[in-house]
JSON list of C-alpha atoms in Angstrom, two decimals:
[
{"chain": "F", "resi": 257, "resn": "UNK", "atom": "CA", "xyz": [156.88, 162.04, 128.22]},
{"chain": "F", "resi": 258, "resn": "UNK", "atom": "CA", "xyz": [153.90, 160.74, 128.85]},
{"chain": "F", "resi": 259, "resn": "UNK", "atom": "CA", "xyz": [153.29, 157.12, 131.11]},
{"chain": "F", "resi": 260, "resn": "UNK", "atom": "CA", "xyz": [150.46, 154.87, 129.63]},
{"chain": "F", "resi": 261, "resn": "UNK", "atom": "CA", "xyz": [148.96, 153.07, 132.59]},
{"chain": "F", "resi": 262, "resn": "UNK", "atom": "CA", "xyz": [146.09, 150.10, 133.25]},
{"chain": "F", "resi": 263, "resn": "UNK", "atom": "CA", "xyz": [143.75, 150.56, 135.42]},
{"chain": "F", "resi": 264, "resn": "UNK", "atom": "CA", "xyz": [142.76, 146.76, 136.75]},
{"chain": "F", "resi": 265, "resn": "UNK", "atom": "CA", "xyz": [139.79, 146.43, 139.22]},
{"chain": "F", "resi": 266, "resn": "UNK", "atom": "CA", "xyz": [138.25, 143.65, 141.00]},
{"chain": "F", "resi": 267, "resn": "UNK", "atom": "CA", "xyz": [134.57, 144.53, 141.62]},
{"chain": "F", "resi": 268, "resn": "UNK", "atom": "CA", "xyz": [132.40, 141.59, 143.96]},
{"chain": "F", "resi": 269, "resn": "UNK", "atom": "CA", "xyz": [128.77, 143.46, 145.51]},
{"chain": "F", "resi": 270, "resn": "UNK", "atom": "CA", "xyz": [130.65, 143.84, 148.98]},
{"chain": "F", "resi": 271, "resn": "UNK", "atom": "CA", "xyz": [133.97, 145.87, 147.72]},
{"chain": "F", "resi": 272, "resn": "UNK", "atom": "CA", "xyz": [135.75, 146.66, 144.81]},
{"chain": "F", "resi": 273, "resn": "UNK", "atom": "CA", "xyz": [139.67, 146.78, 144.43]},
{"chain": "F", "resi": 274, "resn": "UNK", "atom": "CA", "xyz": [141.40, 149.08, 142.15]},
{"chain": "F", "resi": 275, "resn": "UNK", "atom": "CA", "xyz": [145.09, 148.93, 140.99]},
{"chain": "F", "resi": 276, "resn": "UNK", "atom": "CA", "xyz": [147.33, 151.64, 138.72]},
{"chain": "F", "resi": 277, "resn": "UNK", "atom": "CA", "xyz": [149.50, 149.22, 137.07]},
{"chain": "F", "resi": 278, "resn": "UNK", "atom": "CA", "xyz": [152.14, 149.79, 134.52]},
{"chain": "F", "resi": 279, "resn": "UNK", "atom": "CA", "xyz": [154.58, 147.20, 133.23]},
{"chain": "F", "resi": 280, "resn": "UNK", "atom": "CA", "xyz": [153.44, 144.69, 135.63]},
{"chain": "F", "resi": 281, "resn": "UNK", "atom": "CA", "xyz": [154.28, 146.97, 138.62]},
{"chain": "F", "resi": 282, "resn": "UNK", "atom": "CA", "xyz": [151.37, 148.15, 140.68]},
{"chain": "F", "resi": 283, "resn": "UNK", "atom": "CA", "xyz": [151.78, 152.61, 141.06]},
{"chain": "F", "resi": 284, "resn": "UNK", "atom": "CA", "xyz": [148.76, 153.11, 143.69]},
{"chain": "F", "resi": 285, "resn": "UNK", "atom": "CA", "xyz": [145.74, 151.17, 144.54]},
{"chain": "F", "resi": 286, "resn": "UNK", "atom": "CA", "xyz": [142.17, 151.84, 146.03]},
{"chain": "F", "resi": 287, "resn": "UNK", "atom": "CA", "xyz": [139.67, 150.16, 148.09]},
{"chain": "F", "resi": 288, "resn": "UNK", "atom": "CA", "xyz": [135.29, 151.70, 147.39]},
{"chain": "F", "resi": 289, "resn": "UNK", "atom": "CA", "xyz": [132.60, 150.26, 147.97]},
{"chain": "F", "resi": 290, "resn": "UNK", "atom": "CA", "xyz": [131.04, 147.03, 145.76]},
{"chain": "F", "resi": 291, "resn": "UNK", "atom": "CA", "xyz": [129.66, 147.59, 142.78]},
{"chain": "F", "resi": 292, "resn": "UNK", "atom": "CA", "xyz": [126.85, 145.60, 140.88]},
{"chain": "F", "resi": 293, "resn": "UNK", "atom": "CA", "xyz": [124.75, 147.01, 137.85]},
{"chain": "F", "resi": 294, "resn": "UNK", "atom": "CA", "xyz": [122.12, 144.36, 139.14]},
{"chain": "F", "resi": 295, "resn": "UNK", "atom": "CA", "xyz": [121.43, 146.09, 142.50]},
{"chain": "F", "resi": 296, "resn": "UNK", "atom": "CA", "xyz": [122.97, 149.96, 141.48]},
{"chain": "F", "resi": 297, "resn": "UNK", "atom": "CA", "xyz": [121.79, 152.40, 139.59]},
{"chain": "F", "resi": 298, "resn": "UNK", "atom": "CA", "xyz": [124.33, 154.02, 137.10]},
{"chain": "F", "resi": 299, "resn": "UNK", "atom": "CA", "xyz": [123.78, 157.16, 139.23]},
{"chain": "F", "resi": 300, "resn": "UNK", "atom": "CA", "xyz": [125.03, 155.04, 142.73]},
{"chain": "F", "resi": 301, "resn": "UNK", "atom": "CA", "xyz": [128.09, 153.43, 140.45]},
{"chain": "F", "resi": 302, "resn": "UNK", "atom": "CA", "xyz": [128.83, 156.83, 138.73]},
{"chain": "F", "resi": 303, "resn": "UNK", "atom": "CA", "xyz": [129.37, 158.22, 142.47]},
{"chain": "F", "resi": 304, "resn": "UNK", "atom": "CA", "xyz": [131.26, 155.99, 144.25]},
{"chain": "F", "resi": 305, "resn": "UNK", "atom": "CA", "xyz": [133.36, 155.82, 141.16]},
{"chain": "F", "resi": 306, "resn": "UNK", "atom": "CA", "xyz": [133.68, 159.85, 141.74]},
{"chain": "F", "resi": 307, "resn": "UNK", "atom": "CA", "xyz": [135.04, 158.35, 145.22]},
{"chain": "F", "resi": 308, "resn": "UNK", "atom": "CA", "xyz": [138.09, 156.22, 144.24]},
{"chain": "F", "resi": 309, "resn": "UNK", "atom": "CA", "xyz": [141.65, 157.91, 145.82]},
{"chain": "F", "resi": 310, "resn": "UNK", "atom": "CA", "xyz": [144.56, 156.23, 145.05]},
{"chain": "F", "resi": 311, "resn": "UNK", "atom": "CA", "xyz": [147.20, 155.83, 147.08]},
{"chain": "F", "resi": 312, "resn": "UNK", "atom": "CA", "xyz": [150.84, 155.45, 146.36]},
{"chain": "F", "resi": 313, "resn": "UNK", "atom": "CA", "xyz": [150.69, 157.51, 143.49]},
{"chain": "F", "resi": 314, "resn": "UNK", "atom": "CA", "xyz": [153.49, 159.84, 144.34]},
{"chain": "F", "resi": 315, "resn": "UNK", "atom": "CA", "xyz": [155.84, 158.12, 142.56]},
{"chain": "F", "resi": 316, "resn": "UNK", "atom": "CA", "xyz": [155.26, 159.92, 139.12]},
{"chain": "F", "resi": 317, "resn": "UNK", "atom": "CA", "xyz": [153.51, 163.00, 138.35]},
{"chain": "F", "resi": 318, "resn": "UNK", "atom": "CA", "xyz": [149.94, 163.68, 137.68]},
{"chain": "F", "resi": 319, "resn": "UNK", "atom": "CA", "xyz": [150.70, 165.45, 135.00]},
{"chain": "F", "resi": 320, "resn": "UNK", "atom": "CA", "xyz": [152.73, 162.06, 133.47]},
{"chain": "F", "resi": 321, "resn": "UNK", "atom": "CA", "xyz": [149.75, 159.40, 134.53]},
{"chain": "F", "resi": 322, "resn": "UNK", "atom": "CA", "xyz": [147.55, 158.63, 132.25]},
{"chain": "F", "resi": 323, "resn": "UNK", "atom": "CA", "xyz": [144.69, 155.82, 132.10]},
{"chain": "F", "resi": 324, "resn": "UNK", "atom": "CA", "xyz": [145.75, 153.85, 128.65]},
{"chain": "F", "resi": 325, "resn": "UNK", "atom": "CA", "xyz": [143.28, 150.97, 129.22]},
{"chain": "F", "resi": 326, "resn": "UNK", "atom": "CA", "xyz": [140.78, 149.70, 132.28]},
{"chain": "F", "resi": 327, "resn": "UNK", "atom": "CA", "xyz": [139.69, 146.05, 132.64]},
{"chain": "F", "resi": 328, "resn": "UNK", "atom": "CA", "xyz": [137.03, 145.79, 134.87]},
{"chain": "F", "resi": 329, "resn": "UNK", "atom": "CA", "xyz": [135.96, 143.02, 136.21]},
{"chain": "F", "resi": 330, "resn": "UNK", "atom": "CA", "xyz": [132.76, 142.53, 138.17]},
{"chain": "F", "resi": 331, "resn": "UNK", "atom": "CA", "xyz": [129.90, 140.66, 139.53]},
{"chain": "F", "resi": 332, "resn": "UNK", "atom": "CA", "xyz": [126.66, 140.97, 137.84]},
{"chain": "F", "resi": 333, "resn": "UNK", "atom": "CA", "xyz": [128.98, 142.37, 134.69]},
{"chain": "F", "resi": 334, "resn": "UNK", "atom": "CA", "xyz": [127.19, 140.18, 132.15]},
{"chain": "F", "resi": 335, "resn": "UNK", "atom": "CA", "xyz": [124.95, 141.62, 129.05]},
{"chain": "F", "resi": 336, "resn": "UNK", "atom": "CA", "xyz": [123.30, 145.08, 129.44]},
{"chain": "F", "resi": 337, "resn": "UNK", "atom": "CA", "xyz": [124.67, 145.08, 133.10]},
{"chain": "F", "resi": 338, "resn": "UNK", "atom": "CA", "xyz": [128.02, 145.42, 131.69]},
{"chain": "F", "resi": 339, "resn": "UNK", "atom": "CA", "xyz": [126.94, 148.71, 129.72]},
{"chain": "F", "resi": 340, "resn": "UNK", "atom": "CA", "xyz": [126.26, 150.42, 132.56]},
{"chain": "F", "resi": 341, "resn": "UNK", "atom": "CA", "xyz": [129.15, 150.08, 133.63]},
{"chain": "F", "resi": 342, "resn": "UNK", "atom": "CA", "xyz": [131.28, 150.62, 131.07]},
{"chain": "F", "resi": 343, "resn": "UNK", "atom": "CA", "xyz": [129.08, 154.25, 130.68]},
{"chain": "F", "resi": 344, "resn": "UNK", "atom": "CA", "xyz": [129.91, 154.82, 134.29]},
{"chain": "F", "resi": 345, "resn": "UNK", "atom": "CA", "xyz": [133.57, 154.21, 133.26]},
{"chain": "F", "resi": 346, "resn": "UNK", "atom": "CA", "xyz": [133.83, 156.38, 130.69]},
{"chain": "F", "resi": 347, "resn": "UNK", "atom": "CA", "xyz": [131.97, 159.14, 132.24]},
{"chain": "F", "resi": 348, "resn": "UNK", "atom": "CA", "xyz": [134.70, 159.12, 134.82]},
{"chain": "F", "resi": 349, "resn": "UNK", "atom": "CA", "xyz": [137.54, 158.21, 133.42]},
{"chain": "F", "resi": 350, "resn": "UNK", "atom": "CA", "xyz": [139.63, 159.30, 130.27]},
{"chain": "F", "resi": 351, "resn": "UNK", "atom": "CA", "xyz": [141.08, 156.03, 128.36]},
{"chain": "F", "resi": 352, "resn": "UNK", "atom": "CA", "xyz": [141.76, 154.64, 124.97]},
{"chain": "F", "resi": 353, "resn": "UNK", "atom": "CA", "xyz": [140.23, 151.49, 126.18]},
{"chain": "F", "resi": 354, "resn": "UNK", "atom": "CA", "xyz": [137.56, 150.03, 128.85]},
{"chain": "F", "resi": 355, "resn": "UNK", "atom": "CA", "xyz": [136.96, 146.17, 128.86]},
{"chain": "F", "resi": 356, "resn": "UNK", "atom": "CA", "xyz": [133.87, 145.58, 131.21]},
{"chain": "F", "resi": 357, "resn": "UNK", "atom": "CA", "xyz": [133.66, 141.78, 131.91]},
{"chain": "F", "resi": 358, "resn": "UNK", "atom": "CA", "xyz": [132.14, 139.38, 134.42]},
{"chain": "F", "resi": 359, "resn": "UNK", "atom": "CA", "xyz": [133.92, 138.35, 137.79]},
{"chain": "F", "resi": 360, "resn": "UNK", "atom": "CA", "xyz": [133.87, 135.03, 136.71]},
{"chain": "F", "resi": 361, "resn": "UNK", "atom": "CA", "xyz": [136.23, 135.58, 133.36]},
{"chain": "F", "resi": 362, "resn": "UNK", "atom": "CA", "xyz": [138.37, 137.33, 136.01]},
{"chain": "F", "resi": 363, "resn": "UNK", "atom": "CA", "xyz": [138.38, 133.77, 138.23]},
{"chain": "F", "resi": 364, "resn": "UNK", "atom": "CA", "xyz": [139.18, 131.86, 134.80]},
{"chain": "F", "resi": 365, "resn": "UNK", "atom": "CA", "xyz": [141.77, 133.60, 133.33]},
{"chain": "F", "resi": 366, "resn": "UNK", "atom": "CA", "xyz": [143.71, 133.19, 136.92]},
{"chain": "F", "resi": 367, "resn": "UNK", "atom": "CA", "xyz": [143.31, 130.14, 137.62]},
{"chain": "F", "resi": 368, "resn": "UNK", "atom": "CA", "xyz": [143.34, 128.64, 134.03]},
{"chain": "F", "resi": 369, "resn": "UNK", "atom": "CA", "xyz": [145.63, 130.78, 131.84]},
{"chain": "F", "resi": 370, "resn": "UNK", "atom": "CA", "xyz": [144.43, 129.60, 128.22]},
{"chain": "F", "resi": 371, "resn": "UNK", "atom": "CA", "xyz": [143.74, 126.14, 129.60]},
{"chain": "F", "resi": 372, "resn": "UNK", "atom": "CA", "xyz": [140.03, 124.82, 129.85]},
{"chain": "F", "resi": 373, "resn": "UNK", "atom": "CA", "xyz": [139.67, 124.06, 133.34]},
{"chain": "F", "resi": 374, "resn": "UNK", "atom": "CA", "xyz": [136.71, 124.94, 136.20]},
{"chain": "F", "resi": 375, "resn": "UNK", "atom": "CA", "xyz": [137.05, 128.17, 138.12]},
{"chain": "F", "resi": 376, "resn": "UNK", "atom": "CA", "xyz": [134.85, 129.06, 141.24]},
{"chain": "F", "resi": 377, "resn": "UNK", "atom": "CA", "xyz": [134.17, 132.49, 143.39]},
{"chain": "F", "resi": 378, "resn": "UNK", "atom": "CA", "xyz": [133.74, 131.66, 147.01]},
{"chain": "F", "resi": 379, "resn": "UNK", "atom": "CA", "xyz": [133.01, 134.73, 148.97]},
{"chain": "F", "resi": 380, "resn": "UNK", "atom": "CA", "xyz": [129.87, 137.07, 149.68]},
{"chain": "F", "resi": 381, "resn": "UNK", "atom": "CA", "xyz": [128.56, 135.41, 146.38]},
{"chain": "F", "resi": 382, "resn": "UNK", "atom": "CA", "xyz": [129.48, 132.18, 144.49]},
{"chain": "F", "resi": 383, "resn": "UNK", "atom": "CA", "xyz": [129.38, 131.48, 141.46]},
{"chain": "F", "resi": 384, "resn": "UNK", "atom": "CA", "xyz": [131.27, 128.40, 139.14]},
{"chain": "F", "resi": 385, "resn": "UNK", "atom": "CA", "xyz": [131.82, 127.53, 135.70]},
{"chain": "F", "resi": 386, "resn": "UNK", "atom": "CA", "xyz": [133.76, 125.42, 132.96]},
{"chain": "F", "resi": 387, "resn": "UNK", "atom": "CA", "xyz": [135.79, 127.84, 131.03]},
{"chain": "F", "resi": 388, "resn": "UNK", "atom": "CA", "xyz": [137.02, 126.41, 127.69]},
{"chain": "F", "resi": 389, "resn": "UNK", "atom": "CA", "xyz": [140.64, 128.58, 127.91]},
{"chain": "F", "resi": 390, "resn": "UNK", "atom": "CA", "xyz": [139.19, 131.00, 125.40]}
]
């Protein structure tokens, strides 16, 4: 039988966080590198994607994982950025689905559900904005 995973990551310039989750329960995760389209080539992001090693992953089979959808979210994800990444994605990794969306989207939804509301990114980078909960 096989086990249809997400693959959520967190991507600022300084690091990026990856997590295997599957009914709201996280299988492995992964720390690499940052990456930004606006200061990476696809060739850079294809690589260090090439360099993500989960860990935790014992507790099911290889042979049983597989990638169902990715949401990535990232800074500098926004217009033609975000197709690089997304073809980066895909080169690497096998899924029915890859959603490649700004950091900030990633700050909204979590701090305002489907509520309007402001969210901010304080860290190596900051950003703000008014999101209207949609």
């Amino acid at each position: 039988m096989m086990v249809y995973t997400d693959l959520i990551v967190d991507s600022g310039t300084t690091k990026t966080d990856w997590f295997v989750v599957r009914a709201g329960t996280v299988l492995g995760s992964a720390c690499t590198k940052g990456l930004n389209p606006y200061f990476q080539s696809y060739e850079e992001i294809w690589e260090e994607i090439g360099n993500v090693s989960f860990h935790g992953l014992n507790v099911i089979s290889a042979d049983e994982l597989s990638i169902d959808r990715v949401y990535f979210y990232g800074a500098g994800c926004v217009f033609d950025k975000a197709e690089i990444m997304r073809e980066a994605l895909s080169s690497r990794i096998l899924a029915r689905e890859i959603r490649v969306c700004s950091d900030l989207l990633a700050a909204a939804h979590s701090t305002c559900g489907h509520e309007a509301g402001i969210a901010c990114i304080l860290g190596t980078g900051s950003n703000s904005c008014f999101y209207d909960g949609q």
